[in-house]
Short mmCIF file of C-alpha atoms in Angstrom, two decimals:
data_model
loop_
_atom_site.label_atom_id
_atom_site.label_comp_id
_atom_site.label_asym_id
_atom_site.label_seq_id
_atom_site.Cartn_x
_atom_site.Cartn_y
_atom_site.Cartn_z
CA UNK E 1 107.53 93.22 59.38
CA UNK E 2 106.07 89.70 60.25
CA UNK E 3 109.38 88.04 60.14
CA UNK E 4 111.75 90.76 61.42
CA UNK E 5 111.41 90.39 65.04
CA UNK E 6 111.29 87.76 67.83
CA UNK E 7 109.48 88.03 71.03
CA UNK E 8 112.03 87.30 73.94
CA UNK E 9 109.50 87.13 77.07
CA UNK E 10 105.83 86.45 77.27
CA UNK E 11 103.30 89.15 77.73
CA UNK E 12 101.47 89.78 80.97
CA UNK E 13 97.71 89.12 81.06
CA UNK E 14 95.31 91.81 80.08
CA UNK E 15 97.06 95.09 81.13
CA UNK E 16 95.07 98.49 81.18
CA UNK E 17 98.22 100.23 79.87
CA UNK E 18 101.06 99.11 77.36
CA UNK E 19 104.21 101.43 77.37
CA UNK E 20 106.02 100.89 74.11
CA UNK E 21 109.68 102.05 74.08
CA UNK E 22 111.48 102.09 70.64
CA UNK E 23 115.32 101.64 71.23
CA UNK E 24 118.06 102.99 68.84
CA UNK E 25 121.59 104.21 69.79
CA UNK E 26 120.50 105.43 73.33
CA UNK E 27 123.01 103.26 75.36
CA UNK E 28 123.94 106.16 77.60
CA UNK E 29 120.09 106.77 78.46
CA UNK E 30 118.19 103.57 78.19
CA UNK E 31 118.62 102.34 81.67
CA UNK E 32 117.37 105.73 83.13
CA UNK E 33 114.28 105.56 80.86
CA UNK E 34 113.49 101.97 82.02
CA UNK E 35 114.21 102.52 85.69
CA UNK E 36 111.74 105.61 85.71
CA UNK E 37 109.04 103.29 84.32
CA UNK E 38 109.42 100.13 86.37
CA UNK E 39 110.07 102.08 89.60
CA UNK E 40 106.87 104.09 89.10
CA UNK E 41 104.58 100.95 88.81
CA UNK E 42 103.09 100.09 92.18
CA UNK E 43 103.30 96.51 93.14
CA UNK E 44 99.55 96.28 93.09
CA UNK E 45 99.48 97.53 89.52
CA UNK E 46 101.98 95.07 88.11
CA UNK E 47 99.37 93.33 86.11
CA UNK E 48 97.63 96.33 84.68
CA UNK E 49 100.87 97.75 83.05
CA UNK E 50 103.16 96.00 80.54
CA UNK E 51 106.22 97.49 78.98
CA UNK E 52 107.36 96.62 75.50
CA UNK E 53 110.89 97.50 74.56
CA UNK E 54 111.71 97.54 70.73
CA UNK E 55 115.41 97.01 69.86
CA UNK E 56 115.63 98.54 66.46
CA UNK E 57 118.73 96.73 65.50
CA UNK E 58 120.77 99.19 67.47
CA UNK E 59 124.33 99.00 66.60
CA UNK E 60 125.55 99.88 70.23
CA UNK E 61 125.10 97.77 73.43
CA UNK E 62 121.36 98.51 73.65
CA UNK E 63 120.38 95.05 72.69
CA UNK E 64 122.53 93.57 75.41
CA UNK E 65 121.17 96.05 78.00
CA UNK E 66 117.62 95.05 77.23
CA UNK E 67 118.33 91.38 77.63
CA UNK E 68 119.93 91.82 80.99
CA UNK E 69 117.13 94.32 82.14
CA UNK E 70 114.46 91.74 81.10
CA UNK E 71 116.22 89.08 83.14
CA UNK E 72 115.87 91.44 86.13
CA UNK E 73 112.30 92.52 85.39
CA UNK E 74 110.36 89.58 83.96
CA UNK E 75 107.34 92.08 83.13
CA UNK E 76 109.50 93.69 80.54
CA UNK E 77 108.84 92.18 76.99
CA UNK E 78 111.70 92.74 74.55
CA UNK E 79 111.54 92.79 70.72
CA UNK E 80 114.75 92.53 68.74
CA UNK E 81 114.36 93.44 65.12
CA UNK E 82 116.49 91.78 62.57
CA UNK E 83 117.11 95.09 60.59
CA UNK E 84 116.88 98.85 61.42
CA UNK E 85 113.46 100.04 60.40
CA UNK E 86 113.12 103.47 61.96
CA UNK E 87 111.31 105.05 64.69
CA UNK E 88 107.67 104.84 63.09
CA UNK E 89 108.02 101.10 62.09
CA UNK E 90 109.82 100.21 65.25
CA UNK E 91 106.60 101.55 67.17
CA UNK E 92 104.37 99.72 65.03
CA UNK E 93 106.28 96.46 65.89
CA UNK E 94 105.60 97.33 69.55
CA UNK E 95 102.01 98.20 68.92
CA UNK E 96 101.61 94.94 67.12
CA UNK E 97 102.34 92.72 70.33
CA UNK E 98 100.85 95.19 72.81
CA UNK E 99 97.91 93.67 74.64
CA UNK E 100 96.86 96.77 76.77
CA UNK E 101 93.56 98.67 76.40
CA UNK E 102 95.85 101.78 76.17
CA UNK E 103 99.20 102.56 74.45
CA UNK E 104 101.83 105.17 75.37
CA UNK E 105 104.74 105.57 73.35
CA UNK E 106 107.75 106.57 75.51
CA UNK E 107 111.04 107.52 73.54
CA UNK E 108 114.18 105.72 75.05
CA UNK E 109 116.15 108.86 75.80
CA UNK E 110 113.43 110.27 77.94
CA UNK E 111 112.02 109.38 81.26
CA UNK E 112 109.09 109.80 83.63
CA UNK E 113 108.95 111.69 86.87
CA UNK E 114 107.86 109.83 89.93
CA UNK E 115 104.15 109.45 90.40
CA UNK E 116 103.29 109.48 86.77
CA UNK E 117 101.99 106.05 86.22
CA UNK E 118 99.64 105.93 89.12
CA UNK E 119 98.23 109.26 88.02
CA UNK E 120 97.81 108.05 84.51
CA UNK E 121 96.00 104.90 85.44
CA UNK E 122 93.78 106.70 87.80
CA UNK E 123 92.71 109.00 85.05
CA UNK E 124 92.30 106.31 82.38
CA UNK E 125 90.01 104.54 84.56
CA UNK E 126 87.73 107.53 85.70
CA UNK E 127 87.60 109.22 82.20
CA UNK E 128 87.80 106.28 79.85
CA UNK E 129 89.13 108.53 77.05
CA UNK E 130 89.97 107.72 73.40
CA UNK E 131 93.08 110.12 73.89
CA UNK E 132 94.62 111.43 77.19
CA UNK E 133 96.96 114.25 76.74
CA UNK E 134 99.83 114.85 79.32
CA UNK E 135 102.17 117.62 80.13
CA UNK E 136 105.88 117.57 79.99
CA UNK E 137 109.05 119.50 80.72
CA UNK E 138 112.08 119.79 78.47
CA UNK E 139 115.28 119.00 80.29
CA UNK E 140 118.75 120.23 79.05
CA UNK E 141 121.75 118.24 79.49
CA UNK E 142 122.87 120.75 82.29
CA UNK E 143 119.77 119.90 84.24
CA UNK E 144 117.83 122.98 83.50
CA UNK E 145 114.22 122.29 83.17
CA UNK E 146 112.07 124.39 80.79
CA UNK E 147 108.28 124.70 80.50
CA UNK E 148 107.04 124.10 77.04
CA UNK E 149 105.41 127.16 75.27
CA UNK E 150 102.35 125.13 74.45
CA UNK E 151 101.83 123.76 77.86
CA UNK E 152 99.58 126.58 78.81
CA UNK E 153 97.14 125.26 76.27
CA UNK E 154 96.37 122.27 78.41
CA UNK E 155 95.19 124.32 81.31
CA UNK E 156 91.62 124.36 82.28
CA UNK E 157 90.34 121.40 80.34
CA UNK E 158 87.58 119.98 82.46
CA UNK E 159 86.61 116.42 82.31
CA UNK E 160 86.13 114.80 78.98
CA UNK E 161 85.94 117.09 75.85
CA UNK E 162 86.02 116.96 72.05
CA UNK E 163 88.39 118.81 69.84
CA UNK E 164 85.41 121.16 68.81
CA UNK E 165 85.07 122.07 72.35
CA UNK E 166 88.77 122.90 72.81
CA UNK E 167 90.15 123.53 69.36
CA UNK E 168 93.30 125.09 70.71
CA UNK E 169 94.30 121.47 71.85
CA UNK E 170 95.44 121.01 68.15
CA UNK E 171 98.18 123.31 68.73
CA UNK E 172 99.89 121.47 71.61
CA UNK E 173 103.14 119.85 70.63
CA UNK E 174 102.17 117.13 68.05
CA UNK E 175 104.27 114.21 69.43
CA UNK E 176 103.20 110.65 70.21
CA UNK E 177 104.64 110.68 73.61
CA UNK E 178 102.48 113.34 75.14
CA UNK E 179 99.24 111.14 74.38
CA UNK E 180 98.07 108.06 75.90
CA UNK E 181 95.80 106.33 73.36
CA UNK E 182 92.95 103.70 73.48
CA UNK E 183 94.30 100.92 71.14
CA UNK E 184 91.11 99.97 69.52
CA UNK E 185 90.39 103.67 68.82
CA UNK E 186 93.66 103.92 67.01
CA UNK E 187 92.64 100.76 64.85
CA UNK E 188 89.31 102.28 64.15
CA UNK E 189 90.97 105.37 62.78
CA UNK E 190 93.41 103.24 60.81
CA UNK E 191 96.30 104.87 62.14
CA UNK E 192 99.73 103.47 61.89
CA UNK E 193 103.19 105.19 62.02
CA UNK E 194 104.79 105.65 58.63
CA UNK E 195 108.53 105.33 57.86
CA UNK E 196 110.67 108.43 57.66
CA UNK E 197 111.41 111.66 59.75
CA UNK E 198 108.49 113.50 61.24
CA UNK E 199 106.50 110.51 61.61
CA UNK E 200 104.26 112.05 64.18
CA UNK E 201 102.63 114.53 61.58
CA UNK E 202 100.11 111.97 60.07
CA UNK E 203 99.63 110.27 63.55
CA UNK E 204 98.99 112.84 66.20
CA UNK E 205 96.62 115.32 64.75
CA UNK E 206 94.14 112.50 63.44
CA UNK E 207 94.01 111.18 66.98
CA UNK E 208 92.54 114.56 68.30
CA UNK E 209 90.25 115.28 65.43
CA UNK E 210 88.77 111.65 65.49
CA UNK E 211 88.44 111.32 69.28
CA UNK E 212 85.00 111.58 70.84
CA UNK E 213 86.61 111.71 74.35
CA UNK E 214 89.76 113.61 75.07
CA UNK E 215 91.02 113.96 78.53
CA UNK E 216 93.93 116.28 79.70
CA UNK E 217 96.15 115.14 82.65
CA UNK E 218 97.44 118.57 83.64
CA UNK E 219 100.62 117.51 85.40
CA UNK E 220 104.25 116.91 84.14
CA UNK E 221 104.13 113.23 83.12
CA UNK E 222 107.17 113.17 80.87
CA UNK E 223 110.67 114.59 80.85
CA UNK E 224 111.82 115.31 77.28
CA UNK E 225 115.67 115.46 76.90
CA UNK E 226 117.13 118.32 75.05
CA UNK E 227 120.38 118.55 73.16
CA UNK E 228 120.98 114.74 72.54
CA UNK E 229 123.63 114.14 69.61
CA UNK E 230 121.68 112.58 66.90
CA UNK E 231 118.33 114.07 67.58
CA UNK E 232 116.55 115.01 64.53
CA UNK E 233 116.11 118.74 65.62
CA UNK E 234 119.88 119.03 65.80
CA UNK E 235 120.92 116.98 62.69
CA UNK E 236 121.56 118.61 59.36
CA UNK E 237 120.27 116.38 56.76
CA UNK E 238 118.35 116.03 53.59
CA UNK E 239 115.89 113.65 55.62
CA UNK E 240 114.03 116.81 56.81
CA UNK E 241 112.38 116.75 53.27
CA UNK E 242 110.39 113.67 54.70
CA UNK E 243 108.05 116.16 56.17
CA UNK E 244 106.48 117.04 52.94
CA UNK E 245 105.37 113.39 52.39
CA UNK E 246 104.23 113.22 55.88
CA UNK E 247 101.96 116.23 55.51
CA UNK E 248 100.58 114.59 52.21
CA UNK E 249 99.57 111.61 54.32
CA UNK E 250 97.82 113.92 56.90
CA UNK E 251 95.89 115.81 54.33
CA UNK E 252 94.93 112.47 52.47
CA UNK E 253 93.52 111.29 55.76
CA UNK E 254 91.57 114.42 56.36
CA UNK E 255 90.07 114.38 52.99
CA UNK E 256 88.92 110.82 53.53
CA UNK E 257 87.62 111.41 56.92
CA UNK E 258 86.23 114.89 56.55
CA UNK E 259 85.52 115.73 52.89
CA UNK E 260 83.60 118.80 54.08
CA UNK E 261 86.86 120.67 54.85
CA UNK E 262 86.53 120.55 58.64
CA UNK E 263 89.96 121.41 60.27
CA UNK E 264 91.60 121.93 56.83
CA UNK E 265 92.40 125.63 57.60
CA UNK E 266 93.77 124.90 61.05
CA UNK E 267 96.09 122.30 59.69
CA UNK E 268 97.13 124.33 56.99
CA UNK E 269 98.17 127.16 59.31
CA UNK E 270 100.14 124.69 61.52
CA UNK E 271 101.82 123.07 58.42
CA UNK E 272 103.11 126.43 57.11
CA UNK E 273 104.30 127.35 60.51
CA UNK E 274 106.12 124.17 60.85
CA UNK E 275 107.80 124.30 57.44
CA UNK E 276 109.05 127.81 58.37
CA UNK E 277 110.47 126.60 61.49
CA UNK E 278 112.45 123.98 59.59
CA UNK E 279 113.52 126.12 56.76
CA UNK E 280 114.92 128.67 59.01
CA UNK E 281 116.85 126.48 61.21
CA UNK E 282 120.63 126.06 60.68
CA UNK E 283 120.72 122.97 62.80
CA UNK E 284 118.44 121.24 60.42
CA UNK E 285 119.18 122.40 56.92
CA UNK E 286 122.50 122.99 55.39
CA UNK E 287 122.26 126.39 53.51
CA UNK E 288 122.54 124.80 50.12
CA UNK E 289 119.34 123.12 50.80
CA UNK E 290 117.38 126.00 52.07
CA UNK E 291 116.33 127.34 48.70
CA UNK E 292 115.06 123.94 47.47
CA UNK E 293 113.15 123.33 50.64
CA UNK E 294 111.54 126.74 50.49
CA UNK E 295 110.29 125.89 46.87
CA UNK E 296 108.76 122.76 48.26
CA UNK E 297 107.10 124.62 51.01
CA UNK E 298 105.65 127.01 48.35
CA UNK E 299 104.45 124.06 46.46
CA UNK E 300 102.67 122.59 49.31
CA UNK E 301 101.22 126.07 50.09
CA UNK E 302 99.56 126.10 46.66
CA UNK E 303 98.47 122.48 46.90
CA UNK E 304 96.76 122.53 50.09
CA UNK E 305 95.66 126.18 50.45
CA UNK E 306 91.97 126.11 51.68
CA UNK E 307 89.44 127.29 49.08
CA UNK E 308 88.00 129.78 51.71
CA UNK E 309 91.34 131.06 52.83
CA UNK E 310 92.84 130.61 56.38
CA UNK E 311 93.35 133.07 59.35
CA UNK E 312 97.04 134.05 58.49
CA UNK E 313 98.99 135.23 61.46
CA UNK E 314 100.08 138.74 61.93
CA UNK E 315 103.47 140.31 62.23
CA UNK E 316 106.58 138.92 60.98
CA UNK E 317 105.13 135.40 60.79
CA UNK E 318 102.19 136.61 58.66
CA UNK E 319 104.73 138.34 56.28
CA UNK E 320 106.76 135.04 56.05
CA UNK E 321 103.49 133.26 55.06
CA UNK E 322 102.93 135.79 52.46
CA UNK E 323 106.26 135.32 51.04
CA UNK E 324 105.77 131.61 50.98
CA UNK E 325 102.52 132.08 49.08
CA UNK E 326 104.31 134.16 46.54
CA UNK E 327 107.30 131.68 46.23
CA UNK E 328 109.62 134.49 46.94
CA UNK E 329 112.65 133.05 48.19
CA UNK E 330 114.99 135.95 47.86
CA UNK E 331 112.68 138.23 49.85
CA UNK E 332 112.44 135.55 52.43
CA UNK E 333 116.19 135.11 52.69
CA UNK E 334 116.63 139.01 52.99
CA UNK E 335 114.01 139.19 55.78
CA UNK E 336 115.65 136.27 57.52
CA UNK E 337 119.00 137.78 57.42
CA UNK E 338 117.63 141.12 58.74
CA UNK E 339 115.60 139.39 61.35
CA UNK E 340 118.52 137.62 62.78
CA UNK E 341 120.97 140.64 62.71
CA UNK E 342 118.30 142.62 64.66
CA UNK E 343 118.04 139.60 67.09
CA UNK E 344 121.82 139.47 67.63
CA UNK E 345 121.78 143.47 68.35
CA UNK E 346 118.84 142.98 70.93
CA UNK E 347 120.59 140.00 72.43
CA UNK E 348 123.88 141.80 73.03
CA UNK E 349 121.91 144.60 74.73
CA UNK E 350 120.08 142.02 77.25
CA UNK E 351 116.84 142.17 75.36
CA UNK E 352 115.28 139.34 73.14
CA UNK E 353 117.58 136.18 72.88
CA UNK E 354 119.77 135.95 69.99
CA UNK E 355 118.05 134.56 66.85
CA UNK E 356 114.62 136.24 66.85
CA UNK E 357 111.75 137.71 68.57
CA UNK E 358 110.34 136.57 71.89
CA UNK E 359 107.96 133.75 71.10
CA UNK E 360 104.50 134.06 72.18
CA UNK E 361 103.42 131.25 74.63
CA UNK E 362 101.76 128.40 72.87
CA UNK E 363 102.95 129.62 69.47
CA UNK E 364 103.16 126.80 67.03
CA UNK E 365 106.20 128.42 65.21
CA UNK E 366 108.69 127.57 67.91
CA UNK E 367 111.08 124.93 67.03
CA UNK E 368 110.40 122.46 69.88
CA UNK E 369 106.65 122.31 69.47
CA UNK E 370 106.26 120.61 66.13
CA UNK E 371 108.49 117.43 65.68
CA UNK E 372 109.37 114.34 67.46
CA UNK E 373 113.03 114.09 67.76
CA UNK E 374 113.77 110.90 69.73
CA UNK E 375 114.31 107.30 69.46
CA UNK E 376 115.62 106.40 65.96
CA UNK E 377 117.25 109.47 64.44
CA UNK E 378 118.41 107.55 61.40
CA UNK E 379 117.33 104.36 59.64
#
């Protein structure tokens, strides 16, 4: 990475917050993202905030747009990578030149609502957290806004806490963009983004597990675009198999940092739920890959099953867990077909939406709660 980028503009001195924006194939959305950031920085706060945009060798006009934007906004620093490296390494490139005490990774097809940055700065100064979690809305192309199912888990978190005090925070959507992180704390944990899809898995959970000071800013600070062509959650690809290696990295970190097994059962449950979301999603896996993916899920189940067991969920979710544990793909496929048929019947009668049961708020099995989808959909 040392020779794959060049810095276009000079950094601002000693900012409190660095906002890192990886950029790849988002020509239609990039200016909205950057405008939302720069318009939200009060004039008196210009020095405490820096913005680092990373052009990950985007094949569209993003590079030119960034050069033009930097000419208009001197506080913007732009890195142009010589080759496409993917979302995780692009974030690392921005992190390597960021100088702020805190870092916030904002994806370039999303944007911030007005008033966000002043609120974030105020809370960082008052709480001095290792990690600050923020709420978001999912915004569809038609403009419809939707509250995330896991947002309720952020409610009622007073002051500064540890994960042991609020373990349910581990079930909040595990993306990088809903967390503002103290840069030195990240280095203390030895955390970097890895190549491949699902790069947030071995990054986001360790942040919460290792933090001594977690703060929650219970306001919508992020607008998360839905339905963009090229997003991981709407792309059929064998790259979804990257998730297995990312979980290997997560559990390797956990063994090193917590050999006593703390948090193993909780992360195991989240892992199985996540895999079940992917294997059951037609937008991610082509049917001919589903059996192989299920077999890999079963292998990971056997590899990482906690010695003392784990609190298996009830209902249909629990049944799917059992089928994974038995490596019973044919039974799983039959259950999936029956479940979807029942969903279509209920949907046609005005009941539960097509495709399945009504999700429980905060459930980690919902598609949108468990994966980062933006920035660099391909490498």
